[in-house]
Short mmCIF file of C-alpha atoms in Angstrom, two decimals:
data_model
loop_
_atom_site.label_atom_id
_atom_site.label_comp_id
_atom_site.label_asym_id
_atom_site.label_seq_id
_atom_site.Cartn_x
_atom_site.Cartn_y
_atom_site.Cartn_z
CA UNK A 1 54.87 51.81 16.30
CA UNK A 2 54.11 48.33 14.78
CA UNK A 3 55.13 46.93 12.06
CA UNK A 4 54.33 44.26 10.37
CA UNK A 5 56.15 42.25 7.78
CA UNK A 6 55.35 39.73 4.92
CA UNK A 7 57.54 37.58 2.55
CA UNK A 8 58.33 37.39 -0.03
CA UNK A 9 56.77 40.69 -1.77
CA UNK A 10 56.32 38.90 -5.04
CA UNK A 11 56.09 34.97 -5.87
CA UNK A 12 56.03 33.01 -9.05
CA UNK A 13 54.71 29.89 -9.20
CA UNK A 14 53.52 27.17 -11.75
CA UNK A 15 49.69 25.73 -11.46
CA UNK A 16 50.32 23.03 -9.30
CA UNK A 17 52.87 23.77 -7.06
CA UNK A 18 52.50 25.07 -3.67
CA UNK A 19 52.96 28.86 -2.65
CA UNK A 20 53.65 30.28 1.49
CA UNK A 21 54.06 33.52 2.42
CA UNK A 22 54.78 34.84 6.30
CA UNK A 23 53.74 37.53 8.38
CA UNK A 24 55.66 39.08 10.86
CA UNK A 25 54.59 41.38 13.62
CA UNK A 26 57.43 43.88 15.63
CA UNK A 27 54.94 43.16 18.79
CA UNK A 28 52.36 40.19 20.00
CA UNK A 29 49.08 40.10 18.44
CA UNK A 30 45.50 39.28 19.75
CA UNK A 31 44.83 38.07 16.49
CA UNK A 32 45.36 38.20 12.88
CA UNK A 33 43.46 38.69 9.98
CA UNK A 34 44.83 37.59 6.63
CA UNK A 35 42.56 39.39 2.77
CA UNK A 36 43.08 38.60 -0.81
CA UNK A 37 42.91 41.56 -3.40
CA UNK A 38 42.55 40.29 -7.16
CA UNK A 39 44.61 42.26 -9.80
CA UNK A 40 42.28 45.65 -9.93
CA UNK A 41 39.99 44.50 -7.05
CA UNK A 42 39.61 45.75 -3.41
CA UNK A 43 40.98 43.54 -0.17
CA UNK A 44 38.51 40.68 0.34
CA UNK A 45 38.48 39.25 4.22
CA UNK A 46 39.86 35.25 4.30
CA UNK A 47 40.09 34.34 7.91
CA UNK A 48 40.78 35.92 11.22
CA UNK A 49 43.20 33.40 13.80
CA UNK A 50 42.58 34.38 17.39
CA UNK A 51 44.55 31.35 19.17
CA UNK A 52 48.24 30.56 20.16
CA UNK A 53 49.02 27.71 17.30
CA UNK A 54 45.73 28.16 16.22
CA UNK A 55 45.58 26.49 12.47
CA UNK A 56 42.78 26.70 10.29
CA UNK A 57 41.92 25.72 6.43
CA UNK A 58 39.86 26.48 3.91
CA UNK A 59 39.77 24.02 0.91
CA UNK A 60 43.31 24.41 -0.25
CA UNK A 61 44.49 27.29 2.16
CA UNK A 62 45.90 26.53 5.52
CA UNK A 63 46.35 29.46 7.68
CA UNK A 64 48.97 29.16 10.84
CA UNK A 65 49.38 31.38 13.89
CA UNK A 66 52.53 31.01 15.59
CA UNK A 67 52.64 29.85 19.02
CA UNK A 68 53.95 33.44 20.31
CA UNK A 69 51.67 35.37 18.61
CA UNK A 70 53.86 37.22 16.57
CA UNK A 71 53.61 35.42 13.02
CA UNK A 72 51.72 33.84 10.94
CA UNK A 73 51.37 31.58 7.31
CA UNK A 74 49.58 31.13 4.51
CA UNK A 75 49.80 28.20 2.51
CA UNK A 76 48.13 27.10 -0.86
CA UNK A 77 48.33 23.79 -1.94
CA UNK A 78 48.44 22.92 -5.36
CA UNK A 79 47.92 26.48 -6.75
CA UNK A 80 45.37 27.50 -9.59
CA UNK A 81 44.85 30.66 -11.58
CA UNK A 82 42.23 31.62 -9.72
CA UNK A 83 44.55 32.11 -6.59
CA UNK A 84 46.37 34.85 -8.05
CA UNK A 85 46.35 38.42 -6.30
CA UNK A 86 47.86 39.81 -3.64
CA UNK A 87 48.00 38.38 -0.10
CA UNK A 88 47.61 40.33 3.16
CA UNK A 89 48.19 39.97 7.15
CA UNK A 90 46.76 42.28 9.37
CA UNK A 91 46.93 42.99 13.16
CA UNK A 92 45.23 45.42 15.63
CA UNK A 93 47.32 48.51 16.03
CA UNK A 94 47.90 50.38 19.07
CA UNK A 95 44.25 52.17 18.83
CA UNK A 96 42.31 49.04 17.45
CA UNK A 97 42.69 49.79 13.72
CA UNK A 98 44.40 47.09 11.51
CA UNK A 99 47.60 47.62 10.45
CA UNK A 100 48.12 45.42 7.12
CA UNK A 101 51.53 43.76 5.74
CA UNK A 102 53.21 45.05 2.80
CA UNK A 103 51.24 42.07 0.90
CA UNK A 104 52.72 39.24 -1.40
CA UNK A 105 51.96 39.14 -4.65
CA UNK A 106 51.16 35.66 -6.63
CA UNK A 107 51.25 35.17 -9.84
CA UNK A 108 50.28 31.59 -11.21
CA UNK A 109 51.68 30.98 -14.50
CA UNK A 110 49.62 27.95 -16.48
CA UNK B 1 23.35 44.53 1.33
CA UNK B 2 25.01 46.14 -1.20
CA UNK B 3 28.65 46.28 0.34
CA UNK B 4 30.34 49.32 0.96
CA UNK B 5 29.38 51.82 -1.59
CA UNK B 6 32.23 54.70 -2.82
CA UNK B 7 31.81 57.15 -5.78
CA UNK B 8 33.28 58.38 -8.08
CA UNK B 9 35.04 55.03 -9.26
CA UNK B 10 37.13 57.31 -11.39
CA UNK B 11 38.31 60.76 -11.20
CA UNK B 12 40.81 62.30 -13.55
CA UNK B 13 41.67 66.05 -12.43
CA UNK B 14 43.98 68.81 -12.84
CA UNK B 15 46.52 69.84 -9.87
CA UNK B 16 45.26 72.04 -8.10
CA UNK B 17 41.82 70.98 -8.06
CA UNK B 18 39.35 70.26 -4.81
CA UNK B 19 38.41 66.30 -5.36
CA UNK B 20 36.00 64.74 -2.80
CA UNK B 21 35.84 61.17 -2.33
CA UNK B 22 32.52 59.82 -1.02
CA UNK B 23 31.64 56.31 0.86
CA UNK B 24 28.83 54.97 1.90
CA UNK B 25 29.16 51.94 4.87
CA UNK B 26 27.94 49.03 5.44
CA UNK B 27 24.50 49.67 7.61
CA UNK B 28 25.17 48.75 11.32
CA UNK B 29 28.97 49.56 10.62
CA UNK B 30 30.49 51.30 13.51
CA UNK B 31 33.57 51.69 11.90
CA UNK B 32 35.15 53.50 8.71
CA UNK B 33 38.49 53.28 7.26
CA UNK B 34 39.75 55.41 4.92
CA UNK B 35 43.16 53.94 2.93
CA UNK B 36 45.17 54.76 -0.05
CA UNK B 37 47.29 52.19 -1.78
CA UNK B 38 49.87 52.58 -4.75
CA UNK B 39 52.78 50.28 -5.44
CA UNK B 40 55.60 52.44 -3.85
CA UNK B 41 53.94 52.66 -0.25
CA UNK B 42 51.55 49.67 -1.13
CA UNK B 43 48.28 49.88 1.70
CA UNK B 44 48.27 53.22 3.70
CA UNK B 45 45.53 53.89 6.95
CA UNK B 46 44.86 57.76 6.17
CA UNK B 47 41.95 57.75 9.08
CA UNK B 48 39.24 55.89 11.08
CA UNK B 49 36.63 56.78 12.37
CA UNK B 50 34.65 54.97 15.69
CA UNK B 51 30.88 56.13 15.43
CA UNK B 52 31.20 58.80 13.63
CA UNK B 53 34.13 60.64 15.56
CA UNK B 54 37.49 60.59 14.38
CA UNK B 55 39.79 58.43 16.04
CA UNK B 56 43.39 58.58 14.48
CA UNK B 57 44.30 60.25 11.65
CA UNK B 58 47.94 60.21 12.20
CA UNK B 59 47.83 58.66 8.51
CA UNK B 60 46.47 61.67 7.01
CA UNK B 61 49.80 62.96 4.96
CA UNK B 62 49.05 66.47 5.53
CA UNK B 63 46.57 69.74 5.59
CA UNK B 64 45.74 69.13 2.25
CA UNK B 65 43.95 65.87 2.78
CA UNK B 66 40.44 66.29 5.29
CA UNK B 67 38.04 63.77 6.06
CA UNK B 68 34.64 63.85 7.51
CA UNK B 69 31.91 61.43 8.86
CA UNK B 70 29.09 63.62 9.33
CA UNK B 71 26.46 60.81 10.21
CA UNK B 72 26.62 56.73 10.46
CA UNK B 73 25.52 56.63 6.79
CA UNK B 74 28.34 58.89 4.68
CA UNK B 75 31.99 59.65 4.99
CA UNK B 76 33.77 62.13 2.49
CA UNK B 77 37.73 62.14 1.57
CA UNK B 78 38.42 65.85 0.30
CA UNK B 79 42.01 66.70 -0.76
CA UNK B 80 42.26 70.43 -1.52
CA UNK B 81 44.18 71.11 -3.43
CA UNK B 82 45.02 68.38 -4.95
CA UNK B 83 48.56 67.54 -6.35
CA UNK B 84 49.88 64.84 -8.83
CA UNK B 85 51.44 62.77 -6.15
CA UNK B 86 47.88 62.10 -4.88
CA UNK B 87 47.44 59.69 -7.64
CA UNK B 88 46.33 56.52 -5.86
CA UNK B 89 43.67 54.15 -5.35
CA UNK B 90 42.02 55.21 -2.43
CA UNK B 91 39.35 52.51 -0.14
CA UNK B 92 36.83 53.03 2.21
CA UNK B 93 35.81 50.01 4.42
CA UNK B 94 33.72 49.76 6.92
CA UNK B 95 33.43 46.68 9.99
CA UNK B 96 31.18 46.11 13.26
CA UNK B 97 33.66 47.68 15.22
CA UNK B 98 37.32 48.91 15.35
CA UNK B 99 39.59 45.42 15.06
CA UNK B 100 37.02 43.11 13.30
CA UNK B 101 37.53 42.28 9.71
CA UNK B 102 37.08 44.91 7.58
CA UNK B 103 34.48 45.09 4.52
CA UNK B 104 36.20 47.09 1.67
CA UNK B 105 34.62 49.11 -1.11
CA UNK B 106 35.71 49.18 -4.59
CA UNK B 107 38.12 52.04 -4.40
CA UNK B 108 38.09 55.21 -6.11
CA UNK B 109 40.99 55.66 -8.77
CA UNK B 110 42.45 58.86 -8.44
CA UNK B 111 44.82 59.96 -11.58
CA UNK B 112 45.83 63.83 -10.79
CA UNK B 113 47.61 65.51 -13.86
#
């Protein structure tokens, strides 16, 4: 079945530097959807990337789709507390559910 | 709207013990998802359901663990009977349809002794 991978599972940054982590699907996606879930919170939708290449950004997040359809990025530039949680991909499974990454987990230190 | 609604928030239990996990989707929702997360297996798809009919619950770790939509407004989680290992946070979410970002509710914390 598919799988889909993200890197790295956990990251430690300082406020102010910049923080990626990568999604990787076993097979081509029609799109993906990336969520952020704050420490004790649920999965919160970000932004769903339909296109080949397609890039898109919100304020300090830039969000990439790879030109084969089979990974994706998120950046954050110039992190801040309030980015920490836990990062997840998503892509349509084989029956139209999502199946989500493993998740990366930021942690911002001040 | 008030989101996707689940109750209890918390449940502490004994093994053993019937627990039933209740959600409430977001009206117009076509779709509900039923997950369990913990750190070992992180997010886990238990079951969807399209319109009220279940689609694929090849998530559903075994006979123990039931699920049920019986109308566009309610979906229940049973697990009977219920076994330490169950300990989890387990989300409902709901979306437009099957593929479209999903709405998530505030979990239910599940702590089985």
């Amino acid at each position: 079945g598919q799988q889909v991978m993200q890197i790295p599972q956990y990251q430690h940054v300082q406020e102010g530097e910049d923080f990626t982590t990568y999604c990787n699907s076993s097979t081509t996606l029609s799109n993906i959807q990336w969520y952020k879930q704050r420490p004790g919170g649920h999965p919160v939708f970000l932004i769903q990337l339909v296109k080949s290449g397609e890039v898109k950004k919100q304020k300090r997040l830039t969000f990439q789709f790879g030109e084969a359809k089979k990974n994706s990025s998120l950046h954050i530039t110039a992190t801040q507390t309030t980015d920490v949680g836990t990062y997840f991909c998503a892509g349509p499974g084989s029956a139209r559910q999502l199946t989500f990454g493993s998740g990366t987990q930021l942690t911002v230190l001040p | 709207d008030a989101g996707v609604i689940q109750s209890p928030r918390h449940e502490v239990t004994e093994m053993g013990q019937e627990v039933t996990l209740r959600c409430k989707p977001i009206s117009g929702h076509n779709s509900l998802f039923w997950y369990r997360q913990t750190m070992m297996r992180g997010l886990e798809l238990l079951i969807y359901f399209n319109n009220n009919v279940p689609i694929d619950d090849s998530g559903m770790p075994e006979d123990r663990f039931s699920a049920k939509m019986p109308n566009a407004s309610f979906s229940t989680l049973k697990i009977q009977p219920s076994e330490p290992r169950d300990s989890a946070v387990y989300f409902c979410a709901s979306s437009w349809t099957s593929g479209n970002e999903q709405f998530f509710g505030p979990g239910t914390r599940l702590t089985v002794l």
